[in-house]
Coordinates of C-alpha atoms and ligand atoms in Angstrom, one line a residue:
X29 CA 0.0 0.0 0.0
X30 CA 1.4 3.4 -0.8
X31 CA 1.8 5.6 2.2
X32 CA 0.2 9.0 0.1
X33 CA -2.7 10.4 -2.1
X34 CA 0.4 11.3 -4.4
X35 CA 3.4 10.3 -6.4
X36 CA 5.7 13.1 -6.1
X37 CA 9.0 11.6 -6.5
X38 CA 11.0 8.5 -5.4
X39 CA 13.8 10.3 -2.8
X40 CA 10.4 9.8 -0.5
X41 CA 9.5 6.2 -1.2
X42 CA 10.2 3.2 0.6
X43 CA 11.8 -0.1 -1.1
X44 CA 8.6 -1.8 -0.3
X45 CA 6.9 1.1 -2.1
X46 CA 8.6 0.7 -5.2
X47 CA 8.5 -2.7 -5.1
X48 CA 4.5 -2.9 -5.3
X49 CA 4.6 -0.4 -8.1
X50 CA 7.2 -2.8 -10.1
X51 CA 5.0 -5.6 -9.0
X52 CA 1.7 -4.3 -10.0
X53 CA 3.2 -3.9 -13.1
X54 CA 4.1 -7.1 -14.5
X55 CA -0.2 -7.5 -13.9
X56 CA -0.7 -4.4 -15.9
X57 CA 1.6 -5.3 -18.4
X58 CA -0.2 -8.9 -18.8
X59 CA -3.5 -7.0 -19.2
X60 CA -1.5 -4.6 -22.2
X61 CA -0.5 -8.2 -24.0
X62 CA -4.0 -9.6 -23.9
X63 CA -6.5 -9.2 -26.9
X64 CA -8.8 -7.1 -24.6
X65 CA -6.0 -4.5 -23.2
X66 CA -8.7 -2.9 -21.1
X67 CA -10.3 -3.8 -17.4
X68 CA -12.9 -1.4 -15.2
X69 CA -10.1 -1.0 -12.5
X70 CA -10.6 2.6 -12.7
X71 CA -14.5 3.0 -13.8
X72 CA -16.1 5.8 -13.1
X73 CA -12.7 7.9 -11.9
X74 CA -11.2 10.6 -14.0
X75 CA -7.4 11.7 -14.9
X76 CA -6.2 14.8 -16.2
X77 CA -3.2 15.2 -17.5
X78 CA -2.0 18.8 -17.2
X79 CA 1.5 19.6 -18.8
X80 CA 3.5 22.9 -19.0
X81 CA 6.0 21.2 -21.2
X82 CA 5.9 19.2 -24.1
X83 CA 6.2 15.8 -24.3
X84 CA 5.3 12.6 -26.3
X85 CA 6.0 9.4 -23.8
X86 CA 4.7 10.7 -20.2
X87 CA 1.7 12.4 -21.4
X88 CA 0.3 10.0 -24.2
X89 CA 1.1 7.0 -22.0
X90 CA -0.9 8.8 -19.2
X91 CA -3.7 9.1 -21.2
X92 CA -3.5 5.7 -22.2
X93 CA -3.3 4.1 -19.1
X94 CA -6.1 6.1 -17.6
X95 CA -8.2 4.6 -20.9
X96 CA -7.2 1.1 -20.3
X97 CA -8.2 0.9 -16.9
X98 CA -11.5 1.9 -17.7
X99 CA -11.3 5.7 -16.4
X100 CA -12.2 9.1 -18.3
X101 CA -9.4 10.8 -19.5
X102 CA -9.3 14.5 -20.0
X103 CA -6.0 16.5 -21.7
X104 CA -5.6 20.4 -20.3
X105 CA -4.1 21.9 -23.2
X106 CA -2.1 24.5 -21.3
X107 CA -1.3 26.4 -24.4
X108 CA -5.1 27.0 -25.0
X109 CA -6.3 27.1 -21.2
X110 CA -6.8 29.8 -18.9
X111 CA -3.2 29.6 -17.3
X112 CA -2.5 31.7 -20.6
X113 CA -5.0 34.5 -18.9
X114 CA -2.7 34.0 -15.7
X115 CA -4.6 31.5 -13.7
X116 CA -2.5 30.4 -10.6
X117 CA -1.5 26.5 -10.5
X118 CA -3.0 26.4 -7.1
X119 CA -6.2 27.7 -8.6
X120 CA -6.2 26.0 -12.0
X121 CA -5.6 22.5 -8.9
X122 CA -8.8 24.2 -6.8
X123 CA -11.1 24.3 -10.6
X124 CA -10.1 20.3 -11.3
X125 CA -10.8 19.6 -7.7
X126 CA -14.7 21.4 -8.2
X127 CA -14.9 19.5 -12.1
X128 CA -14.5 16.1 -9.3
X129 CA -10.9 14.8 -10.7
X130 CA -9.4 12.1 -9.4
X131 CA -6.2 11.9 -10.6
X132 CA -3.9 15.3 -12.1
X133 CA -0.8 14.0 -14.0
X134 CA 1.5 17.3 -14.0
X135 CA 4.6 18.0 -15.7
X136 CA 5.8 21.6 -15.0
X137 CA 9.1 22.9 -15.7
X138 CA 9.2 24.9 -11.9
X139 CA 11.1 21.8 -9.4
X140 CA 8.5 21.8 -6.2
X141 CA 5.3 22.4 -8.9
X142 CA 3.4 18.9 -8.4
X143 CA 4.6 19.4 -4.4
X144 CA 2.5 23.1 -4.2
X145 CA -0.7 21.1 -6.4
X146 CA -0.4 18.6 -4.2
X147 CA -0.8 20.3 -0.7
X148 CA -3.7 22.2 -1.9
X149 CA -6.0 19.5 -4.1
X150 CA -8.0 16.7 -3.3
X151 CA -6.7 14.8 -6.0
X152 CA -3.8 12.4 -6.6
X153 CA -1.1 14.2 -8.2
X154 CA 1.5 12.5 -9.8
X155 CA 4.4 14.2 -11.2
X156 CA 5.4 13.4 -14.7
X157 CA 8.6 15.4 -14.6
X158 CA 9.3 19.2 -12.5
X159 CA 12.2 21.1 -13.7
X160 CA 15.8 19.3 -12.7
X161 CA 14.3 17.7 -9.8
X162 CA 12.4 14.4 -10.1
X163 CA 10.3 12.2 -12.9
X164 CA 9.5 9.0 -10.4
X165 CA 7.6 7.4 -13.5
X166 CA 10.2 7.3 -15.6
X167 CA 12.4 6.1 -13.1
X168 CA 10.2 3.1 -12.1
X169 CA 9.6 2.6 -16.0
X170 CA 13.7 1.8 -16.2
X171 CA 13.4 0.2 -12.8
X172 CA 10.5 -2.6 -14.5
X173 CA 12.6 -3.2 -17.9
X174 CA 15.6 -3.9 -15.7
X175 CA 13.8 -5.9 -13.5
X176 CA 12.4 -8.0 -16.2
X177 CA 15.6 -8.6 -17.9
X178 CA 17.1 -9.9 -14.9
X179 CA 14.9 -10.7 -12.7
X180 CA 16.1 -8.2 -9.9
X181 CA 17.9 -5.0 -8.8
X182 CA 19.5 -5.7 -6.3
X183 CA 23.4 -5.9 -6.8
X184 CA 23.6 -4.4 -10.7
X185 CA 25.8 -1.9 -11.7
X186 CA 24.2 0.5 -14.1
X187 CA 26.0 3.6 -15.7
X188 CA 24.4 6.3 -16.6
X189 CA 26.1 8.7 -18.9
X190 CA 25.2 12.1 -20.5
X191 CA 24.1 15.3 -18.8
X192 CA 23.0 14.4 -15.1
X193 CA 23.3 18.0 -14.2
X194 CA 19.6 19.0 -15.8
X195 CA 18.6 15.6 -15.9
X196 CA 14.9 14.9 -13.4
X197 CA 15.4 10.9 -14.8
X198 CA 18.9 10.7 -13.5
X199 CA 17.9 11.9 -10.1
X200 CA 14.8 10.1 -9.6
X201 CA 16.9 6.6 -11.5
X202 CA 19.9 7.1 -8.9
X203 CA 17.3 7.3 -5.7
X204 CA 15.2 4.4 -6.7
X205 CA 18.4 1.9 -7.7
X206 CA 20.0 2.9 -4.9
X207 CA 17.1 2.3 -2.5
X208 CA 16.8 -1.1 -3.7
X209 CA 20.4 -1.8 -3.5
X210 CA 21.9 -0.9 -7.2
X211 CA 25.4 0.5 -7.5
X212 CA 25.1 3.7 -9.8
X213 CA 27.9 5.1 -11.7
X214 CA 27.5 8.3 -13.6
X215 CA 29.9 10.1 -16.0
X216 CA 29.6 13.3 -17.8
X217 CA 31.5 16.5 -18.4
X218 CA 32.8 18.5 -15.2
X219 CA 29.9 21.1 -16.6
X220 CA 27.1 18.2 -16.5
X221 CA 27.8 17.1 -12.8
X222 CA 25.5 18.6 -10.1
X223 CA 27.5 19.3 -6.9
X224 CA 27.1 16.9 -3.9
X225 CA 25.8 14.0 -6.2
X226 CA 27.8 11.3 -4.5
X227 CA 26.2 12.3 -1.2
X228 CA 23.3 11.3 -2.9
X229 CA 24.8 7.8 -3.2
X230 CA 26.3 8.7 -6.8
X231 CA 30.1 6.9 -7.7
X232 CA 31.2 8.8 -10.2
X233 CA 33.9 7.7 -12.9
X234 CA 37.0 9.4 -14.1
X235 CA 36.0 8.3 -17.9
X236 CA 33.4 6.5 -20.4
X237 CA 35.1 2.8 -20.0
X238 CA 35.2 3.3 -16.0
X239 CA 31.6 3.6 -15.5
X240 CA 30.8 1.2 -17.9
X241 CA 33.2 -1.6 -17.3
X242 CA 31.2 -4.4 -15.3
X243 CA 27.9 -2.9 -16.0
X244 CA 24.4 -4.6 -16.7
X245 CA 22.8 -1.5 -17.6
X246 CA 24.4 1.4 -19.7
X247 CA 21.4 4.5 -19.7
X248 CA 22.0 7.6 -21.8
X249 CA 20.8 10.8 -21.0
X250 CA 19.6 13.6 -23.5
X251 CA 21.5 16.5 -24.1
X252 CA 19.0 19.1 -22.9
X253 CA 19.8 21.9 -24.6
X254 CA 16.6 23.6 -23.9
X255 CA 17.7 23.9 -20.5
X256 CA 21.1 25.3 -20.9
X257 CA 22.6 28.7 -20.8
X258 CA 25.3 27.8 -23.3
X259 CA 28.9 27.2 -22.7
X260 CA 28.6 23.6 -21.0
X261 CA 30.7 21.9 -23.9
X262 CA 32.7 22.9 -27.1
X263 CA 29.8 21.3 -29.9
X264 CA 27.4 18.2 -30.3
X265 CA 30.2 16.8 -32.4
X266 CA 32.6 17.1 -29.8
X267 CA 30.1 15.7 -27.2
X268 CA 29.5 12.9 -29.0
X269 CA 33.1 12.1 -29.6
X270 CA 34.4 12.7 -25.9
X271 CA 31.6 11.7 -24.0
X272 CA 28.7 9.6 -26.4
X273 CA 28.1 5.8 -26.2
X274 CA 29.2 4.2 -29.5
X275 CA 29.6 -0.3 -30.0
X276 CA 33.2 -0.1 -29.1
X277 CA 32.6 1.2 -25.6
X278 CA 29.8 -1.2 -24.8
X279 CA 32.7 -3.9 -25.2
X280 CA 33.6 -2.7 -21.5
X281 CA 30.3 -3.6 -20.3
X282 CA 29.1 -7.0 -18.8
X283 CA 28.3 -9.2 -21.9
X284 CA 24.9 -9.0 -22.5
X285 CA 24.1 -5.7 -21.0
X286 CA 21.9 -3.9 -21.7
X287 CA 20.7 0.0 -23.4
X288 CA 18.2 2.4 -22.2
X289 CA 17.6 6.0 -22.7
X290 CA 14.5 7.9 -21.5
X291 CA 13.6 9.4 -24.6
X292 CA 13.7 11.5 -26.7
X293 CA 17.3 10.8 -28.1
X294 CA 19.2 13.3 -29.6
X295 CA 20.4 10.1 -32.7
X296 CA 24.5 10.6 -32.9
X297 CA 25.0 12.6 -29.8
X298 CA 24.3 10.7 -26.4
X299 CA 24.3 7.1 -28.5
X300 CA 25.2 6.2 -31.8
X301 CA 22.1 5.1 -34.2
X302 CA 24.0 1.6 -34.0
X303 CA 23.2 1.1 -30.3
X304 CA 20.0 2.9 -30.4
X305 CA 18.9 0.3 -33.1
X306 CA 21.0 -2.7 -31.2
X307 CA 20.2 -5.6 -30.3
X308 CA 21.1 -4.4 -26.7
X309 CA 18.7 -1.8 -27.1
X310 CA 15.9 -1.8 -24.5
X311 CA 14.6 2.0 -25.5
X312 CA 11.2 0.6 -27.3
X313 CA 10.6 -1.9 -24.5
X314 CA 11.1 0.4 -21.8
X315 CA 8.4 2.9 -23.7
X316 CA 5.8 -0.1 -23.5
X317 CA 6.8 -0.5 -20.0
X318 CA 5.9 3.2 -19.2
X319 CA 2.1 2.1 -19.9
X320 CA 2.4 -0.7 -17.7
X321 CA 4.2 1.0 -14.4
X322 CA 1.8 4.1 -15.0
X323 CA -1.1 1.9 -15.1
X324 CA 0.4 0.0 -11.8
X325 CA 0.7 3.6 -9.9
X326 CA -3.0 4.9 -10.9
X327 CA -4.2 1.5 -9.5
X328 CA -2.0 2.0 -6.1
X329 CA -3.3 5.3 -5.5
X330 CA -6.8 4.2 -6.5
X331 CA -6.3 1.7 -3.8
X332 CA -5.0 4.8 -1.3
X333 CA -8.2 6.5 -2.2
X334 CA -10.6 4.0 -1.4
X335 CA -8.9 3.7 2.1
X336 CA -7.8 7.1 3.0
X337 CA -10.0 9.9 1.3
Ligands
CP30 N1 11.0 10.2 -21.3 C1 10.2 11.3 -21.4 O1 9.8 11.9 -20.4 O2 9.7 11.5 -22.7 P1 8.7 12.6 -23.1 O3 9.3 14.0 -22.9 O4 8.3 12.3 -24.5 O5 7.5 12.5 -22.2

């Protein structure tokens, strides 16, 4: 049972926490390979999704799993809605609470957004990515396809390699591995390194082949350079040369490691098209698995609702 109305990020959650979410999944995910792909889990609830930033995965894969599990489904077009006229988000959360919404599925590009929403709504929020700080979904979706392909977390090494300094996936990957007992190694330029992430429980490598030598995962990040000032490295070409993932480096790796990346990749920068398209490749798997663990977490907090609120 999850201990709140919300999912706001996975520094909070316990290992048992997680490990319901993960486990709820592989159900959800049975339900997405059946010929019916729907059940009435969620009838008669209703989930917005509300997102200040764009997005393909998160959002569409929200909407989907509130449709599968047999809720109504509503998209705020924030562009279009009256946030343009300078509605508050505490008052645009106070309006879905009055419409009688159950779920809000926020992504906001202000970290501590889904946290304000969620103190003053009845609803379950559940953040889908806020600023640099946390995107628990995606997290727990990287959590399931590694889980899956080896049947646990517990004692894997998994690198993660590209620009941790912006990166809410990196976070909210390094707090839920580590709380179930994952050894995380992270490598980046000096410029893409947030200070104090090894007190986080971070090991960070002196090069490309030392954080991935001995992994079972290898996850690269996006270059974001929507969220960058400029100056953090010479050009993309030079990036991908000093820093990118290409065949040869995965050599270092564990034999039969795996690939992720969150999505969207930049192709040529952060991986070559050769291991986004390899066979190690996870990156379309883990997108399916998105549906399932989002699926899983709507359920657990339906479950929260019916006891609590
Ligand atoms: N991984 C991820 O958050 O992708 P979107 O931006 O497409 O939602």
């Amino acid at each position: 049972m999850l201990r709140s109305k919300d999912l706001l990020g996975l520094q909070s959650l316990s290992a048992e926490e997680i490990s319901e979410i993960l486990e709820g999944a592989v159900t959800t995910k049975e339900l997405l390979k059946s010929d019916r792909k729907c059940s009435e889990d969620l009838k008669g609830k209703t989930l917005v999704t509300l997102f200040y930033e764009n997005s393909t995965r998160t959002r569409t894969s929200f909407e989907l799993a509130g449709k599968y599990l047999g809720a109504n489904e509503v998209n705020i077009s924030v562009a279009t809605s009256s946030v343009q006229k300078g509605e508050t988000l505490i008052d645009t959360g106070k309006t879905l609470d009055a419409l009688k919404v159950d779920f809000i599925a926020i992504r906001h590009p202000m970290a501590g957004a889904p946290k304000l929403l969620a103190e003053n709504v009845k609803a379950s929020v559940i953040n889908g990515g806020d600023g640099m700080h946390e995107h628990p979904t995606q997290a727990l979706l990287d959590m399931f396809t590694l889980k899956e392909r080896y049947g646990k977390i517990a004692g894997l090494k998994v690198a993660i390699l590209g620009d941790i300094k912006h990166s809410r996936v990196a976070l909210s990957n390094l707090f839920g591995l580590t709380r179930l007992g994952a050894e995380v190694y992270m490598y980046a330029p000096g410029t893409m390194i947030p200070k104090g992430i090894q007190r986080l429980g971070a090991h960070l490598a002196a090069s490309r082949e030392e954080a991935i030598e001995g992994a079972d995962a290898v996850m690269g990040l996006r270059i974001q350079l929507e969220r960058m000032n400029g100056g953090l490295f010479p050009s993309l070409g030079e990036y991908s040369r000093y820093y990118g993932v290409d065949g040869n480096l995965l050599k270092y790796a564990k034999p039969g490691a795996v690939v992720l990346h969150p999505g969207p990749v930049n192709r040529g920068v952060e991986l070559t098209p050769g291991v986004i398209d390899g066979k190690s490749s996870l990156i379309t798997e883990q997108v399916t698995n998105g549906l399932a663990v989002r699926m899983s977490v709507l359920k657990l907090l339906a479950a929260y609702r019916e006891n609590n609120i």
